[in-house]
């Protein structure tokens, strides 16, 4: 199973990237929140798309399971918190973003291992 893990992150990157583009289109054409909510949504979407692309490089790292898990989990918590906060006015979801951000930072640092 360990050999299949790096390729799994490439598949996750494909699905995540498609979702990021779809949500970006929604944000550009149908989002009806105020300016602050739209900025939060766009920040989450930018990080979502950027880290979806970063997941494509996971198989090239020395510790793909660690890097992929940190980047994927961080992306889910950071961008997911931004999406939930802006789309559904779930202010408590914004508390997830710092945890997700720290996971993203840790994931990038683990790329250097």
PDB file of C-alpha atoms in Angstrom:
ATOM      1  CA  UNK A   1       0.000   0.000   0.000  1.00  0.00           C
ATOM      2  CA  UNK A   2       2.895   2.392   0.684  1.00  0.00           C
ATOM      3  CA  UNK A   3       3.881   2.304  -2.989  1.00  0.00           C
ATOM      4  CA  UNK A   4       0.364   3.314  -4.030  1.00  0.00           C
ATOM      5  CA  UNK A   5       0.218   6.317  -1.660  1.00  0.00           C
ATOM      6  CA  UNK A   6       2.169   8.766  -3.883  1.00  0.00           C
ATOM      7  CA  UNK A   7      -0.028   8.031  -6.886  1.00  0.00           C
ATOM      8  CA  UNK A   8      -3.118   8.472  -4.738  1.00  0.00           C
ATOM      9  CA  UNK A   9      -2.122  12.077  -4.087  1.00  0.00           C
ATOM     10  CA  UNK A  10      -1.921  12.712  -7.835  1.00  0.00           C
ATOM     11  CA  UNK A  11      -5.515  11.506  -8.173  1.00  0.00           C
ATOM     12  CA  UNK A  12      -6.566  13.625  -5.204  1.00  0.00           C
ATOM     13  CA  UNK A  13      -4.847  16.599  -6.880  1.00  0.00           C
ATOM     14  CA  UNK A  14      -6.944  16.082 -10.002  1.00  0.00           C
ATOM     15  CA  UNK A  15     -10.242  15.972  -8.131  1.00  0.00           C
ATOM     16  CA  UNK A  16      -9.223  18.824  -5.842  1.00  0.00           C
ATOM     17  CA  UNK A  17      -8.096  20.975  -8.768  1.00  0.00           C
ATOM     18  CA  UNK A  18     -11.379  20.436 -10.598  1.00  0.00           C
ATOM     19  CA  UNK A  19     -13.292  21.364  -7.444  1.00  0.00           C
ATOM     20  CA  UNK A  20     -11.136  24.482  -6.976  1.00  0.00           C
ATOM     21  CA  UNK A  21     -11.863  25.637 -10.529  1.00  0.00           C
ATOM     22  CA  UNK A  22     -15.602  24.982 -10.106  1.00  0.00           C
ATOM     23  CA  UNK A  23     -15.685  26.880  -6.814  1.00  0.00           C
ATOM     24  CA  UNK A  24     -13.659  29.692  -8.362  1.00  0.00           C
ATOM     25  CA  UNK A  25     -16.219  29.993 -11.144  1.00  0.00           C
ATOM     26  CA  UNK A  26     -18.990  30.077  -8.565  1.00  0.00           C
ATOM     27  CA  UNK A  27     -17.141  32.771  -6.635  1.00  0.00           C
ATOM     28  CA  UNK A  28     -16.611  34.881  -9.746  1.00  0.00           C
ATOM     29  CA  UNK A  29     -20.132  34.611 -11.148  1.00  0.00           C
ATOM     30  CA  UNK A  30     -22.648  33.683  -8.459  1.00  0.00           C
ATOM     31  CA  UNK A  31     -21.263  34.604  -5.023  1.00  0.00           C
ATOM     32  CA  UNK A  32     -23.589  37.050  -3.276  1.00  0.00           C
ATOM     33  CA  UNK A  33     -21.750  37.830  -0.028  1.00  0.00           C
ATOM     34  CA  UNK A  34     -20.342  41.164   1.060  1.00  0.00           C
ATOM     35  CA  UNK A  35     -16.831  42.318   0.141  1.00  0.00           C
ATOM     36  CA  UNK A  36     -15.224  40.792   3.236  1.00  0.00           C
ATOM     37  CA  UNK A  37     -16.858  37.423   2.658  1.00  0.00           C
ATOM     38  CA  UNK A  38     -15.864  37.503  -1.010  1.00  0.00           C
ATOM     39  CA  UNK A  39     -12.253  38.224  -0.060  1.00  0.00           C
ATOM     40  CA  UNK A  40     -12.292  35.311   2.381  1.00  0.00           C
ATOM     41  CA  UNK A  41     -13.763  33.052  -0.303  1.00  0.00           C
ATOM     42  CA  UNK A  42     -11.153  34.144  -2.868  1.00  0.00           C
ATOM     43  CA  UNK A  43      -8.296  33.585  -0.406  1.00  0.00           C
ATOM     44  CA  UNK A  44      -9.537  30.074   0.324  1.00  0.00           C
ATOM     45  CA  UNK A  45      -9.931  29.386  -3.378  1.00  0.00           C
ATOM     46  CA  UNK A  46      -6.440  30.689  -4.223  1.00  0.00           C
ATOM     47  CA  UNK A  47      -4.840  28.433  -1.606  1.00  0.00           C
ATOM     48  CA  UNK A  48      -7.050  25.532  -2.680  1.00  0.00           C
ATOM     49  CA  UNK A  49      -5.955  25.745  -6.319  1.00  0.00           C
ATOM     50  CA  UNK A  50      -2.291  26.387  -5.498  1.00  0.00           C
ATOM     51  CA  UNK A  51      -2.054  23.427  -3.150  1.00  0.00           C
ATOM     52  CA  UNK A  52      -3.979  21.174  -5.536  1.00  0.00           C
ATOM     53  CA  UNK A  53      -1.156  21.775  -8.005  1.00  0.00           C
ATOM     54  CA  UNK A  54       1.416  21.226  -5.245  1.00  0.00           C
ATOM     55  CA  UNK A  55      -0.078  17.774  -4.563  1.00  0.00           C
ATOM     56  CA  UNK A  56       1.074  16.759  -8.039  1.00  0.00           C
ATOM     57  CA  UNK A  57       4.680  16.946  -6.803  1.00  0.00           C
ATOM     58  CA  UNK A  58       4.088  14.737  -3.756  1.00  0.00           C
ATOM     59  CA  UNK A  59       5.449  11.574  -5.467  1.00  0.00           C
ATOM     60  CA  UNK A  60       8.767  13.400  -6.005  1.00  0.00           C
ATOM     61  CA  UNK A  61       9.366  13.970  -2.293  1.00  0.00           C
ATOM     62  CA  UNK A  62      11.329  11.725   0.043  1.00  0.00           C
ATOM     63  CA  UNK A  63       8.367  11.319   2.393  1.00  0.00           C
ATOM     64  CA  UNK A  64       5.318  11.430   0.136  1.00  0.00           C
ATOM     65  CA  UNK A  65       2.803  10.154   2.682  1.00  0.00           C
ATOM     66  CA  UNK A  66       3.826  12.773   5.246  1.00  0.00           C
ATOM     67  CA  UNK A  67       3.994  15.649   2.738  1.00  0.00           C
ATOM     68  CA  UNK A  68       0.756  14.683   0.995  1.00  0.00           C
ATOM     69  CA  UNK A  69      -1.127  14.251   4.254  1.00  0.00           C
ATOM     70  CA  UNK A  70       0.008  17.616   5.584  1.00  0.00           C
ATOM     71  CA  UNK A  71      -0.691  19.481   2.355  1.00  0.00           C
ATOM     72  CA  UNK A  72      -4.035  17.744   1.778  1.00  0.00           C
ATOM     73  CA  UNK A  73      -5.202  18.134   5.374  1.00  0.00           C
ATOM     74  CA  UNK A  74      -3.981  21.701   5.552  1.00  0.00           C
ATOM     75  CA  UNK A  75      -5.741  22.550   2.322  1.00  0.00           C
ATOM     76  CA  UNK A  76      -8.959  20.991   3.598  1.00  0.00           C
ATOM     77  CA  UNK A  77      -8.871  22.858   6.904  1.00  0.00           C
ATOM     78  CA  UNK A  78      -7.613  26.208   5.577  1.00  0.00           C
ATOM     79  CA  UNK A  79      -9.661  26.463   2.400  1.00  0.00           C
ATOM     80  CA  UNK A  80     -12.599  24.587   3.882  1.00  0.00           C
ATOM     81  CA  UNK A  81     -12.678  27.015   6.799  1.00  0.00           C
ATOM     82  CA  UNK A  82     -12.629  29.953   4.390  1.00  0.00           C
ATOM     83  CA  UNK A  83     -15.383  28.426   2.252  1.00  0.00           C
ATOM     84  CA  UNK A  84     -17.641  27.576   5.206  1.00  0.00           C
ATOM     85  CA  UNK A  85     -17.092  30.962   6.812  1.00  0.00           C
ATOM     86  CA  UNK A  86     -17.906  32.920   3.663  1.00  0.00           C
ATOM     87  CA  UNK A  87     -20.626  30.756   2.073  1.00  0.00           C
ATOM     88  CA  UNK A  88     -22.612  29.731   5.128  1.00  0.00           C
ATOM     89  CA  UNK A  89     -21.612  32.458   7.577  1.00  0.00           C
ATOM     90  CA  UNK A  90     -20.191  29.790   9.885  1.00  0.00           C
ATOM     91  CA  UNK A  91     -17.840  32.083  11.802  1.00  0.00           C
ATOM     92  CA  UNK A  92     -16.720  29.195  13.989  1.00  0.00           C
ATOM     93  CA  UNK A  93     -15.292  27.491  10.882  1.00  0.00           C
ATOM     94  CA  UNK A  94     -12.779  30.341  10.593  1.00  0.00           C
ATOM     95  CA  UNK A  95     -11.063  28.830  13.640  1.00  0.00           C
ATOM     96  CA  UNK A  96      -9.913  25.975  11.389  1.00  0.00           C
ATOM     97  CA  UNK A  97      -7.876  28.230   9.125  1.00  0.00           C
ATOM     98  CA  UNK A  98      -4.855  28.765  11.423  1.00  0.00           C
ATOM     99  CA  UNK A  99      -4.581  25.009  12.004  1.00  0.00           C
ATOM    100  CA  UNK A 100      -4.791  24.398   8.268  1.00  0.00           C
ATOM    101  CA  UNK A 101      -2.247  27.126   7.626  1.00  0.00           C
ATOM    102  CA  UNK A 102       0.223  25.559  10.054  1.00  0.00           C
ATOM    103  CA  UNK A 103      -0.276  22.186   8.357  1.00  0.00           C
ATOM    104  CA  UNK A 104       0.449  23.774   4.968  1.00  0.00           C
ATOM    105  CA  UNK A 105       3.624  25.368   6.328  1.00  0.00           C
ATOM    106  CA  UNK A 106       4.683  22.052   7.852  1.00  0.00           C
ATOM    107  CA  UNK A 107       3.962  20.281   4.565  1.00  0.00           C
ATOM    108  CA  UNK A 108       6.176  22.683   2.641  1.00  0.00           C
ATOM    109  CA  UNK A 109       8.939  22.292   5.226  1.00  0.00           C
ATOM    110  CA  UNK A 110       8.673  18.501   4.925  1.00  0.00           C
ATOM    111  CA  UNK A 111       9.296  18.831   1.194  1.00  0.00           C
ATOM    112  CA  UNK A 112      12.810  19.910   2.199  1.00  0.00           C
ATOM    113  CA  UNK A 113      13.409  16.753   4.294  1.00  0.00           C
TER     114      UNK A 113
END
